[in-house]
PDB file of C-alpha atoms in Angstrom:
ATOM      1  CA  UNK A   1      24.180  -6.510   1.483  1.00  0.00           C
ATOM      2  CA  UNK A   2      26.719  -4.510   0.018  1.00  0.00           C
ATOM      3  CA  UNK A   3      29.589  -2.112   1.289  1.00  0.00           C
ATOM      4  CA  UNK A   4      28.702   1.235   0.814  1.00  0.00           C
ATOM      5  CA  UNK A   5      32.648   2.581   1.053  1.00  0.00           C
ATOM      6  CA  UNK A   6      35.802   1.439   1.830  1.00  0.00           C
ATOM      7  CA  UNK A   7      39.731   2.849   2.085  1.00  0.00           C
ATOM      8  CA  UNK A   8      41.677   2.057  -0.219  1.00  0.00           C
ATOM      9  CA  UNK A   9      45.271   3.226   0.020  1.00  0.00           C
ATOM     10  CA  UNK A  10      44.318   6.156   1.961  1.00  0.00           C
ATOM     11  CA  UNK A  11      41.273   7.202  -0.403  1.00  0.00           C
ATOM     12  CA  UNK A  12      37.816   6.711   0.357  1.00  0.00           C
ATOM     13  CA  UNK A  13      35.778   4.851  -2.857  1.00  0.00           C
ATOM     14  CA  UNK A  14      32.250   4.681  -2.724  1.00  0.00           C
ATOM     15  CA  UNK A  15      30.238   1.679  -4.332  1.00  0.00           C
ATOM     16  CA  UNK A  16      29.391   1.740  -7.587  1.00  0.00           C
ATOM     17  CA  UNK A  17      25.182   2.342  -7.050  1.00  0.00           C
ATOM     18  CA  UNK A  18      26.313   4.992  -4.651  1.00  0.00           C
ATOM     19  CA  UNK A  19      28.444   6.860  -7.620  1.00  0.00           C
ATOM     20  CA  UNK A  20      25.687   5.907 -10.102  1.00  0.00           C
ATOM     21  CA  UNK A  21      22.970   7.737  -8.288  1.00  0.00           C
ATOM     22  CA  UNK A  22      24.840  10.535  -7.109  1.00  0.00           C
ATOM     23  CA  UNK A  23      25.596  11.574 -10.917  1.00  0.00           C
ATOM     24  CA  UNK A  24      21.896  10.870 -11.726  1.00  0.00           C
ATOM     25  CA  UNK A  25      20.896  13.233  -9.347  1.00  0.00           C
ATOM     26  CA  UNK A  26      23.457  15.612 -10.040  1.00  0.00           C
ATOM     27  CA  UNK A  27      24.837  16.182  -6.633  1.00  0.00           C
ATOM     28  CA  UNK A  28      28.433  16.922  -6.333  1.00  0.00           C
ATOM     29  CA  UNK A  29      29.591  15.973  -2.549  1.00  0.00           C
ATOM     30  CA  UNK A  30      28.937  13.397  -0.885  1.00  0.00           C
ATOM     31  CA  UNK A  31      29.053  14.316   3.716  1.00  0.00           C
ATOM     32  CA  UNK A  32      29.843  11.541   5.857  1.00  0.00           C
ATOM     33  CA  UNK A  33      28.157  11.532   9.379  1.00  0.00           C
ATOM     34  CA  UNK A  34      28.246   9.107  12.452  1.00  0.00           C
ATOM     35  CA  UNK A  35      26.195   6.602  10.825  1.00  0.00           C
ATOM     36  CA  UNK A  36      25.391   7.314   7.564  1.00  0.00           C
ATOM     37  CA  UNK A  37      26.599   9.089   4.289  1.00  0.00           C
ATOM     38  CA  UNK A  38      24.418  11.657   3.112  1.00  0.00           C
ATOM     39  CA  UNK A  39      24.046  13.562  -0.219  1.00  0.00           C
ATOM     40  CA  UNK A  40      21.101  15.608  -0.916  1.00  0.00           C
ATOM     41  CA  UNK A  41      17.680  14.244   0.564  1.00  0.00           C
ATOM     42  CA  UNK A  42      19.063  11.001   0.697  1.00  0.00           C
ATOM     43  CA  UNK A  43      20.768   8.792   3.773  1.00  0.00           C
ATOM     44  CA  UNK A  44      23.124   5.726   2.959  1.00  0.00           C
ATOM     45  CA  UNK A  45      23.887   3.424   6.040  1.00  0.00           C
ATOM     46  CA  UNK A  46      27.373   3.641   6.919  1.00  0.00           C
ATOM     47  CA  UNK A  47      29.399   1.239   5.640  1.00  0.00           C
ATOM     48  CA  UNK A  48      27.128  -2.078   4.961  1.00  0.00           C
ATOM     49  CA  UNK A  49      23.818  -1.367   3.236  1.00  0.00           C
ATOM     50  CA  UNK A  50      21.079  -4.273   3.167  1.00  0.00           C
ATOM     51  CA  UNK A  51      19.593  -4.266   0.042  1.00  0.00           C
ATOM     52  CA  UNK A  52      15.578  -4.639  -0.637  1.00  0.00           C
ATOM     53  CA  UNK A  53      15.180  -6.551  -3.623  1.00  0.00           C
ATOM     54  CA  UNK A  54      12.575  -5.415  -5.961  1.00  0.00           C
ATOM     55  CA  UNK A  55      13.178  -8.489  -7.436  1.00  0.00           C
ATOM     56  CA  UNK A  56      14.365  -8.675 -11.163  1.00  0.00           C
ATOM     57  CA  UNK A  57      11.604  -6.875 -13.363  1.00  0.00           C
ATOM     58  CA  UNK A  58      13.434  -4.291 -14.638  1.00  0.00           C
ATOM     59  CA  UNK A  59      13.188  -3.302 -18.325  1.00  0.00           C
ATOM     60  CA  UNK A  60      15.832  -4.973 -20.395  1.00  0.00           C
ATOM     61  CA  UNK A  61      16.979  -4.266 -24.110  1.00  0.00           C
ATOM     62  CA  UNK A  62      19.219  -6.176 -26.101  1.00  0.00           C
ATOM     63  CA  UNK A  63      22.681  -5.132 -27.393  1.00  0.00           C
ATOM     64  CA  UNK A  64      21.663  -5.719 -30.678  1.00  0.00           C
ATOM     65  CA  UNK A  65      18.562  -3.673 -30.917  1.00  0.00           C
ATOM     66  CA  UNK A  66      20.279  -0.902 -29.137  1.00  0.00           C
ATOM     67  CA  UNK A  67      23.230  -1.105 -32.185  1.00  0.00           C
ATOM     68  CA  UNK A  68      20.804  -1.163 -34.641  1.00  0.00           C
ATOM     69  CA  UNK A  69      18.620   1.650 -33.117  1.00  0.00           C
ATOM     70  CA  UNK A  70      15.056  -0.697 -33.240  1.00  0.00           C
ATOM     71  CA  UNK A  71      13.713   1.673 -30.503  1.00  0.00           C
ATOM     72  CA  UNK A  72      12.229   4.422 -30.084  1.00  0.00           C
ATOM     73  CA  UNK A  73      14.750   8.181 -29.511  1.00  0.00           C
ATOM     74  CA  UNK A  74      13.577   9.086 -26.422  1.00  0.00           C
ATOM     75  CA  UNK A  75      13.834   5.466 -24.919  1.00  0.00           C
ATOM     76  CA  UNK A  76      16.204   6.156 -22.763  1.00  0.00           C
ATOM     77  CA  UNK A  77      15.859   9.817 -21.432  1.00  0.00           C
ATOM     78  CA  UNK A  78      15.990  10.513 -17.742  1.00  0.00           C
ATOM     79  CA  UNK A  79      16.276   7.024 -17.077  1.00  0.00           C
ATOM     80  CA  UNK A  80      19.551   5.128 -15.237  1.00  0.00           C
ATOM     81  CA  UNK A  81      20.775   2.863 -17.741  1.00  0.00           C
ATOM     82  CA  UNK A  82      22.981  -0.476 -16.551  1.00  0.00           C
ATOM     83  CA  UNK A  83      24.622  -2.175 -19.162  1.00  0.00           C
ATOM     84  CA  UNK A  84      25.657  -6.018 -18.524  1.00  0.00           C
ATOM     85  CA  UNK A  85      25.231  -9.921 -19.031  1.00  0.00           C
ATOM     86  CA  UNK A  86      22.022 -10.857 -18.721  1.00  0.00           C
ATOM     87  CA  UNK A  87      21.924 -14.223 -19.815  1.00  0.00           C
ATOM     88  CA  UNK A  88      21.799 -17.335 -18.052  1.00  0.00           C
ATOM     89  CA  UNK A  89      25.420 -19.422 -18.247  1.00  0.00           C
ATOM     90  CA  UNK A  90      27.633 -16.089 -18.253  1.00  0.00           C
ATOM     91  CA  UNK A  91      29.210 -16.329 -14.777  1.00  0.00           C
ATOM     92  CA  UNK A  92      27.446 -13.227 -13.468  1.00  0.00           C
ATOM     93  CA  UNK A  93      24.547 -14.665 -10.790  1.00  0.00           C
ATOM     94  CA  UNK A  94      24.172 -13.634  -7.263  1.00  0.00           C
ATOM     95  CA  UNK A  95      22.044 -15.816  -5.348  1.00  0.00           C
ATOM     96  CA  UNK A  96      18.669 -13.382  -4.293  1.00  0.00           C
ATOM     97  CA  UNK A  97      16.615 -13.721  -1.478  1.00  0.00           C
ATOM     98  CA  UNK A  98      13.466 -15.412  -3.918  1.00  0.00           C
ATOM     99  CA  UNK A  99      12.269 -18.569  -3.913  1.00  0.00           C
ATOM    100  CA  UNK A 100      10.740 -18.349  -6.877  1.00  0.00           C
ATOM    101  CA  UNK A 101      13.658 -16.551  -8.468  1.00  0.00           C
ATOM    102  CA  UNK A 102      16.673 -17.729  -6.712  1.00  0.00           C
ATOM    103  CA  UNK A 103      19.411 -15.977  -8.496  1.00  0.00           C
ATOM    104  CA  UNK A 104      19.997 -12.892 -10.803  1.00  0.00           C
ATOM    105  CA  UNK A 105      22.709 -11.342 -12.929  1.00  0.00           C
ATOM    106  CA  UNK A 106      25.169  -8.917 -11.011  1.00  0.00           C
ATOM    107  CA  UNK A 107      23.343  -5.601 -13.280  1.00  0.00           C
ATOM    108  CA  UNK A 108      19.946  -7.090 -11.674  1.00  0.00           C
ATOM    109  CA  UNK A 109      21.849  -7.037  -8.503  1.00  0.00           C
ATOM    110  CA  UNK A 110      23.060  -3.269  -8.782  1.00  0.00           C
ATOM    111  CA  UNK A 111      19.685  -1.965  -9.832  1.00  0.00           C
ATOM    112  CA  UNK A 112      18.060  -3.658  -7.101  1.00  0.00           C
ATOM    113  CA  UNK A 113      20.946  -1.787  -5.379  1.00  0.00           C
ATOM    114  CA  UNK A 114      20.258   1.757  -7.224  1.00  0.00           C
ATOM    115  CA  UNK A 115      16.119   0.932  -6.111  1.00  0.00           C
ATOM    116  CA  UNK A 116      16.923   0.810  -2.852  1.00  0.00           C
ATOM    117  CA  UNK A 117      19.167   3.842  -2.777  1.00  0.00           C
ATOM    118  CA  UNK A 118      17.015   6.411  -4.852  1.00  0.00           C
ATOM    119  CA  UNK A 119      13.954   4.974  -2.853  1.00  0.00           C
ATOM    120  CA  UNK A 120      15.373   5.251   0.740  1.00  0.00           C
ATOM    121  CA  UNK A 121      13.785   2.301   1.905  1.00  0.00           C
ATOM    122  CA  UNK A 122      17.319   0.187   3.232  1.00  0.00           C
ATOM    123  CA  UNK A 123      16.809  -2.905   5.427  1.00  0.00           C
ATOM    124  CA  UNK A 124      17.799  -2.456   8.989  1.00  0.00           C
ATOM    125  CA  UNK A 125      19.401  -4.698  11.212  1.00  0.00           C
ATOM    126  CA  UNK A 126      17.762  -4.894  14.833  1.00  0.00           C
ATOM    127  CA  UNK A 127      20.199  -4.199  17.565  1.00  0.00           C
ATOM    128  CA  UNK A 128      21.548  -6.644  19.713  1.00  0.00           C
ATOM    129  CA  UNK A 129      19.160  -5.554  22.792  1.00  0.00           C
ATOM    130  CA  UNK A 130      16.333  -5.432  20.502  1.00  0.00           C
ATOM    131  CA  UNK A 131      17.142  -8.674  18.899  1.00  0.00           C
ATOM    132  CA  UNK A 132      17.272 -10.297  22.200  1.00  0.00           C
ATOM    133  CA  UNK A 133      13.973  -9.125  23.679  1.00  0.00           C
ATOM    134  CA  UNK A 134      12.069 -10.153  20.623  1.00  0.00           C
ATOM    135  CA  UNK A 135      13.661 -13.751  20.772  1.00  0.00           C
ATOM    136  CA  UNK A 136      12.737 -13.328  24.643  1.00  0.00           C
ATOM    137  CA  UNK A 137       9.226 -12.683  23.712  1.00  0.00           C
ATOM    138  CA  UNK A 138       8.807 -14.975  21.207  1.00  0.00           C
ATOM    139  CA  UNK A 139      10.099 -18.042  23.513  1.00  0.00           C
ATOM    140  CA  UNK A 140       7.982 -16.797  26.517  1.00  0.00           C
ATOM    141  CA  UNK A 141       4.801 -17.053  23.442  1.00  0.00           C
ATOM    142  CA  UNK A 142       5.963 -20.199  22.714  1.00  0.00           C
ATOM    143  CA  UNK A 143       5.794 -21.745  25.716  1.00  0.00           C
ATOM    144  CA  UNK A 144       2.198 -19.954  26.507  1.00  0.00           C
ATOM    145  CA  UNK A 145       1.141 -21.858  23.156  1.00  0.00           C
ATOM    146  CA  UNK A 146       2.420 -25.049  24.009  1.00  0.00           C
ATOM    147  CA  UNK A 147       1.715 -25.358  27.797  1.00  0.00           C
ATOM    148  CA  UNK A 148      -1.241 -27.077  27.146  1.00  0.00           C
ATOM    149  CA  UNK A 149      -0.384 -29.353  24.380  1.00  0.00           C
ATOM    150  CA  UNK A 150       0.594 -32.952  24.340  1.00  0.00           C
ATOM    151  CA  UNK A 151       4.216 -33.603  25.486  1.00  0.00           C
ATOM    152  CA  UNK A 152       4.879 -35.245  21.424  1.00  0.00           C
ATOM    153  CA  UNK A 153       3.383 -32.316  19.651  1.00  0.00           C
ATOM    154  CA  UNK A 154       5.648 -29.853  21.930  1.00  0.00           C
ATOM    155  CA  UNK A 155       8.324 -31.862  20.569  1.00  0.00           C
ATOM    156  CA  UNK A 156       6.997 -31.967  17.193  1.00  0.00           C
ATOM    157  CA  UNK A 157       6.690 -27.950  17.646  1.00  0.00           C
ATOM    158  CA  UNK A 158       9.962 -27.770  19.270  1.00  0.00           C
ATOM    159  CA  UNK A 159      12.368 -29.574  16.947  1.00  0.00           C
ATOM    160  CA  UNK A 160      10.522 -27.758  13.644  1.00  0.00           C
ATOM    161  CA  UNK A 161      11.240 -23.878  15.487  1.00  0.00           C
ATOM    162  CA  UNK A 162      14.859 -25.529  15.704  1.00  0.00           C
ATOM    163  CA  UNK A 163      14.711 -26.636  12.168  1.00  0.00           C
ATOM    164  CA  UNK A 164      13.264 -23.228  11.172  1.00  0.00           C
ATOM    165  CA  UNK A 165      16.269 -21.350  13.155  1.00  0.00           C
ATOM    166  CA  UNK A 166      18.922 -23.639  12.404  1.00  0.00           C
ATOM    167  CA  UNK A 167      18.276 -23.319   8.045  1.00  0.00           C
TER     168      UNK A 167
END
């Protein structure tokens, strides 16, 4: 997740994808409402924004290609460019939620960031009602399931649902 904006001494500062993708898109104002920021088409949860990882295939050039001009002159036209450490050892991984890629750099982090932003499609948290009658419903299915099972596999069920919760 990442804060969206924040006062600090008396000024409201937006995050950094927030900034990034209102240049790109060329839109001068951002309007704050109830629960969200909007600018343009576009709605930014207030405040805390979870982020849906893409996952870390974005297009990467090196430094030293981009000094010595090894591609090609419209490479980077209309596109959002990031520039930062890439490379394994530097100090700049965030733990992601992938098992098969468990962390990224901090850029990978802020396009991921940028993604979710230009594509609208933020994670929401369920509310607290909601959250409770889906754990509600859930038990009273788990206890439908296991009514007719052996007392040792409905603790062998049990205890891994409290593994599962408790990790």
């Amino acid at each position: 997740r990442v804060r969206v904006a924040q006062e600090i001494e008396g000024e409201r500062v937006y995050a950094f994808g927030l900034e990034v993708v209102r240049n790109y898109l060329r839109i001068d104002k951002i309007v704050e409402l109830n629960d969200s920021f909007a600018y343009g088409r576009l709605r930014i949860p207030k405040w805390l924004m979870y982020i849906n990882f893409a996952g870390s295939g974005y297009e990467q050039i090196s430094c030293s290609k981009v000094l010595s001009g090894d591609f090609l002159p419209d490479y980077f036209k209309g596109k959002i460019v990031l520039i930062g450490a890439t490379a394994k050892g530097m100090g700049d991984e965030k733990l992601i939620p992938f098992s098969s890629i468990p962390t990224a750099s901090g850029i990978e982090v802020h396009a991921n960031i940028i993604q979710t932003i230009l594509n609208g499609n933020y994670i929401a948290r369920l509310n607290r009602v909601s959250t409770i009658v889906l754990i509600l419903l859930l038990s009273l299915c788990t206890a439908i399931l296991i009514q007719g099972l052996r007392i040792r596999y409905t603790v062998i069920i049990i205890g891994l649902m409290l593994t599962g919760i408790a990790a």
